Amino acid sequence: MRKRGKELLILALLLLPALVTVLPLFLLLTGSLMDVQEIRERLMPVFTGEGSFFFTAIPDYPTFLNYEKLLLETPQFFALFWNSMRMTGAVLAGQLLVAVPAAFGFAVYKGKGSRLLFSLYTVLMLIPFQVTMLSNYLVLDRLGLMDTLWAVILPGAFSTFPVFIMYRFFTGIPEAVVESARIDGAGEGKIFLYMGIPLGSGGICSALVLG
């Protein structure tokens, strides 16, 4: 009985942060089903300071008018949406091509200077964006990439944060497993493709989600 109560307590403690995370998304969804008048009545006191603020989970008069205006009467939305999709997809693809091999190399190949180089990566990750903003601008301007999507894609693709995340997962691969593969005749490319990526898939997925 005590064990059952302990499990229920742990479940409740785990569900509480999940509910706190999901609640804003739920309120956003239900708020999108309210008309302008209902939103104004409920939220106006927040901005004016007059009256009492209240917000219910379910609209009094649900309507899909907001979705109709957005999807059928606002073509600019689709241009913004597909631009965002293209940039996000290109950044994530760039991170897969650059960060995954880099993280695997740092984790598996313990050569001279690799620790120092990874420490440099970590320091670069800690530098605020404002510090590197000017240098990034000068490089992109010299390359003639200003006012293009590449000016957004390239800095994201070469970010150091995904390398840091994936590195921790790749270091969990036992050295004996890698050595066994080498003894069996597997090349470094095969080790990376058929062992590194599957075993480090959790870190890759985490980096893509956080990226």
Short mmCIF file of C-alpha atoms in Angstrom, two decimals:
data_model
loop_
_atom_site.label_atom_id
_atom_site.label_comp_id
_atom_site.label_asym_id
_atom_site.label_seq_id
_atom_site.Cartn_x
_atom_site.Cartn_y
_atom_site.Cartn_z
CA MET A 1 0.00 0.00 0.00
CA ARG A 2 2.85 2.36 0.88
CA LYS A 3 4.58 1.53 -2.40
CA ARG A 4 1.37 2.30 -4.32
CA GLY A 5 1.05 5.66 -2.57
CA LYS A 6 4.67 6.50 -3.38
CA GLU A 7 4.09 5.68 -7.06
CA LEU A 8 0.99 7.90 -7.14
CA LEU A 9 2.93 10.75 -5.53
CA ILE A 10 5.74 10.44 -8.10
CA LEU A 11 3.15 10.34 -10.91
CA ALA A 12 1.48 13.47 -9.57
CA LEU A 13 4.82 15.29 -9.31
CA LEU A 14 5.61 14.34 -12.91
CA LEU A 15 2.18 15.31 -14.21
CA LEU A 16 2.24 18.75 -12.59
CA PRO A 17 5.07 20.16 -14.78
CA ALA A 18 3.45 18.51 -17.81
CA LEU A 19 0.15 20.28 -17.08
CA VAL A 20 1.93 23.60 -16.55
CA THR A 21 3.60 23.14 -19.95
CA VAL A 22 0.44 22.10 -21.78
CA LEU A 23 -1.87 24.69 -20.19
CA PRO A 24 -0.66 27.72 -22.24
CA LEU A 25 -1.06 25.71 -25.45
CA PHE A 26 -4.57 24.70 -24.41
CA LEU A 27 -5.51 28.30 -23.60
CA LEU A 28 -4.03 29.41 -26.93
CA LEU A 29 -6.18 26.85 -28.76
CA THR A 30 -9.38 27.75 -26.93
CA GLY A 31 -8.62 31.47 -27.31
CA SER A 32 -8.40 31.03 -31.07
CA LEU A 33 -12.02 29.83 -31.02
CA MET A 34 -13.27 33.09 -29.45
CA ASP A 35 -14.55 36.03 -31.45
CA VAL A 36 -13.08 39.50 -31.10
CA GLN A 37 -15.83 40.74 -28.81
CA GLU A 38 -15.42 37.89 -26.35
CA ILE A 39 -11.63 38.26 -26.25
CA ARG A 40 -11.99 42.01 -25.69
CA GLU A 41 -14.43 41.53 -22.83
CA ARG A 42 -12.19 39.04 -21.08
CA LEU A 43 -8.72 40.50 -21.66
CA MET A 44 -9.32 44.26 -21.81
CA PRO A 45 -9.04 44.69 -18.01
CA VAL A 46 -5.44 43.46 -18.24
CA PHE A 47 -4.51 46.48 -20.38
CA THR A 48 -6.84 49.13 -18.95
CA GLY A 49 -6.70 48.15 -15.26
CA GLU A 50 -10.46 48.62 -15.04
CA GLY A 51 -12.75 45.78 -14.08
CA SER A 52 -11.82 42.20 -13.27
CA PHE A 53 -9.93 39.87 -15.55
CA PHE A 54 -11.33 36.41 -16.23
CA PHE A 55 -10.56 33.72 -18.75
CA THR A 56 -12.46 30.45 -19.07
CA ALA A 57 -11.11 27.35 -20.71
CA ILE A 58 -14.09 26.94 -23.06
CA PRO A 59 -15.44 29.85 -25.16
CA ASP A 60 -19.07 30.84 -24.63
CA TYR A 61 -19.68 31.01 -28.38
CA PRO A 62 -17.02 28.96 -30.24
CA THR A 63 -16.31 30.14 -33.78
CA PHE A 64 -13.89 29.24 -36.58
CA LEU A 65 -13.99 32.77 -38.00
CA ASN A 66 -10.39 33.45 -36.95
CA TYR A 67 -9.17 30.39 -38.87
CA GLU A 68 -11.24 31.39 -41.88
CA LYS A 69 -9.67 34.86 -41.92
CA LEU A 70 -6.17 33.46 -41.49
CA LEU A 71 -6.34 30.61 -44.01
CA LEU A 72 -8.64 32.06 -46.65
CA GLU A 73 -8.26 35.83 -46.44
CA THR A 74 -4.59 36.27 -45.50
CA PRO A 75 -2.31 34.92 -48.26
CA GLN A 76 0.68 36.67 -46.65
CA PHE A 77 0.49 34.09 -43.86
CA PHE A 78 1.46 31.27 -46.21
CA ALA A 79 4.45 33.20 -47.54
CA LEU A 80 5.70 33.75 -43.98
CA PHE A 81 4.92 30.15 -43.02
CA TRP A 82 6.78 28.55 -45.93
CA ASN A 83 9.74 30.90 -45.50
CA SER A 84 9.96 29.79 -41.87
CA MET A 85 9.67 26.14 -42.89
CA ARG A 86 12.41 26.49 -45.50
CA MET A 87 14.79 28.25 -43.12
CA THR A 88 14.13 25.83 -40.26
CA GLY A 89 14.51 22.79 -42.51
CA ALA A 90 17.75 24.13 -44.02
CA VAL A 91 19.20 24.95 -40.57
CA LEU A 92 18.38 21.48 -39.23
CA ALA A 93 19.79 19.80 -42.34
CA GLY A 94 22.96 21.86 -41.98
CA GLN A 95 23.26 20.86 -38.34
CA LEU A 96 22.93 17.20 -39.30
CA LEU A 97 25.70 17.52 -41.89
CA VAL A 98 28.05 19.55 -39.67
CA ALA A 99 27.30 18.92 -36.01
CA VAL A 100 26.77 15.14 -36.05
CA PRO A 101 30.20 14.25 -37.52
CA ALA A 102 31.86 16.92 -35.36
CA ALA A 103 30.30 15.61 -32.14
CA PHE A 104 31.14 12.01 -33.06
CA GLY A 105 34.73 12.97 -33.82
CA PHE A 106 35.16 14.80 -30.51
CA ALA A 107 33.66 11.86 -28.59
CA VAL A 108 35.43 8.95 -30.28
CA TYR A 109 38.78 10.25 -31.46
CA LYS A 110 40.75 11.30 -28.38
CA GLY A 111 43.69 12.80 -30.26
CA LYS A 112 46.12 15.49 -29.18
CA GLY A 113 44.33 18.79 -28.76
CA SER A 114 40.82 17.35 -29.14
CA ARG A 115 39.96 18.25 -25.54
CA LEU A 116 41.23 21.79 -26.05
CA LEU A 117 39.27 22.15 -29.27
CA PHE A 118 36.08 20.91 -27.62
CA SER A 119 36.64 23.34 -24.74
CA LEU A 120 36.89 26.09 -27.35
CA TYR A 121 33.57 24.91 -28.77
CA THR A 122 32.02 25.12 -25.31
CA VAL A 123 33.38 28.64 -24.76
CA LEU A 124 31.98 29.75 -28.13
CA MET A 125 28.58 28.40 -27.08
CA LEU A 126 28.67 30.53 -23.92
CA ILE A 127 29.45 33.77 -25.78
CA PRO A 128 26.28 35.91 -26.07
CA PHE A 129 24.88 36.51 -29.54
CA GLN A 130 25.42 40.26 -29.17
CA VAL A 131 29.20 39.74 -28.96
CA THR A 132 29.45 37.90 -32.28
CA MET A 133 26.70 39.83 -34.06
CA LEU A 134 29.04 42.39 -35.64
CA SER A 135 31.59 39.82 -36.82
CA ASN A 136 28.80 37.65 -38.27
CA TYR A 137 27.43 40.66 -40.11
CA LEU A 138 30.84 41.57 -41.56
CA VAL A 139 31.49 38.00 -42.75
CA LEU A 140 28.06 37.62 -44.34
CA ASP A 141 28.33 41.06 -45.94
CA ARG A 142 31.79 40.22 -47.37
CA LEU A 143 30.33 36.98 -48.81
CA GLY A 144 27.46 38.93 -50.40
CA LEU A 145 24.81 36.99 -48.51
CA MET A 146 22.99 39.89 -46.87
CA ASP A 147 19.25 40.15 -47.60
CA THR A 148 19.15 36.44 -48.43
CA LEU A 149 17.90 33.39 -46.53
CA TRP A 150 21.49 32.14 -46.29
CA ALA A 151 22.27 34.97 -43.87
CA VAL A 152 19.92 33.25 -41.41
CA ILE A 153 20.61 29.63 -42.37
CA LEU A 154 24.42 29.50 -42.23
CA PRO A 155 24.92 30.86 -38.66
CA GLY A 156 22.30 28.40 -37.41
CA ALA A 157 23.76 25.46 -39.34
CA PHE A 158 27.22 26.03 -37.85
CA SER A 159 25.96 26.55 -34.30
CA THR A 160 28.05 25.00 -31.53
CA PHE A 161 25.08 24.08 -29.32
CA PRO A 162 24.06 20.89 -31.25
CA VAL A 163 27.67 19.66 -31.09
CA PHE A 164 27.66 20.07 -27.31
CA ILE A 165 24.34 18.19 -26.94
CA MET A 166 25.26 15.29 -29.25
CA TYR A 167 28.75 14.94 -27.77
CA ARG A 168 27.34 13.82 -24.43
CA PHE A 169 25.38 11.02 -26.10
CA PHE A 170 28.25 9.87 -28.30
CA THR A 171 30.60 9.62 -25.28
CA GLY A 172 28.20 6.98 -23.93
CA ILE A 173 29.28 4.58 -26.70
CA PRO A 174 31.77 2.13 -25.12
CA GLU A 175 35.24 2.24 -26.63
CA ALA A 176 35.30 -1.56 -26.66
CA VAL A 177 32.37 -1.59 -29.09
CA VAL A 178 34.17 0.75 -31.49
CA GLU A 179 37.39 -1.26 -31.22
CA SER A 180 35.50 -4.50 -31.88
CA ALA A 181 34.09 -3.03 -35.05
CA ARG A 182 37.56 -2.00 -36.19
CA ILE A 183 38.95 -5.48 -35.49
CA ASP A 184 36.12 -6.96 -37.57
CA GLY A 185 37.28 -4.81 -40.48
CA ALA A 186 34.76 -1.96 -40.38
CA GLY A 187 36.07 1.35 -41.66
CA GLU A 188 35.60 4.65 -39.83
CA GLY A 189 32.78 5.62 -42.17
CA LYS A 190 30.86 2.42 -41.47
CA ILE A 191 31.42 2.79 -37.73
CA PHE A 192 29.97 6.28 -37.89
CA LEU A 193 26.99 5.34 -40.08
CA TYR A 194 26.04 1.96 -38.64
CA MET A 195 27.06 2.39 -35.00
CA GLY A 196 27.52 6.04 -34.16
CA ILE A 197 24.28 7.39 -35.62
CA PRO A 198 21.98 4.61 -34.28
CA LEU A 199 23.54 4.64 -30.81
CA GLY A 200 23.56 8.43 -30.68
CA SER A 201 20.10 8.90 -32.18
CA GLY A 202 18.72 10.14 -28.86
CA GLY A 203 21.22 13.00 -28.78
CA ILE A 204 20.62 13.80 -32.45
CA CYS A 205 16.86 14.03 -31.90
CA SER A 206 17.35 16.14 -28.78
CA ALA A 207 19.65 18.55 -30.61
CA LEU A 208 17.21 18.89 -33.52
CA VAL A 209 14.29 19.59 -31.17
CA LEU A 210 16.26 22.14 -29.15
CA GLY A 211 17.84 23.64 -32.26
#
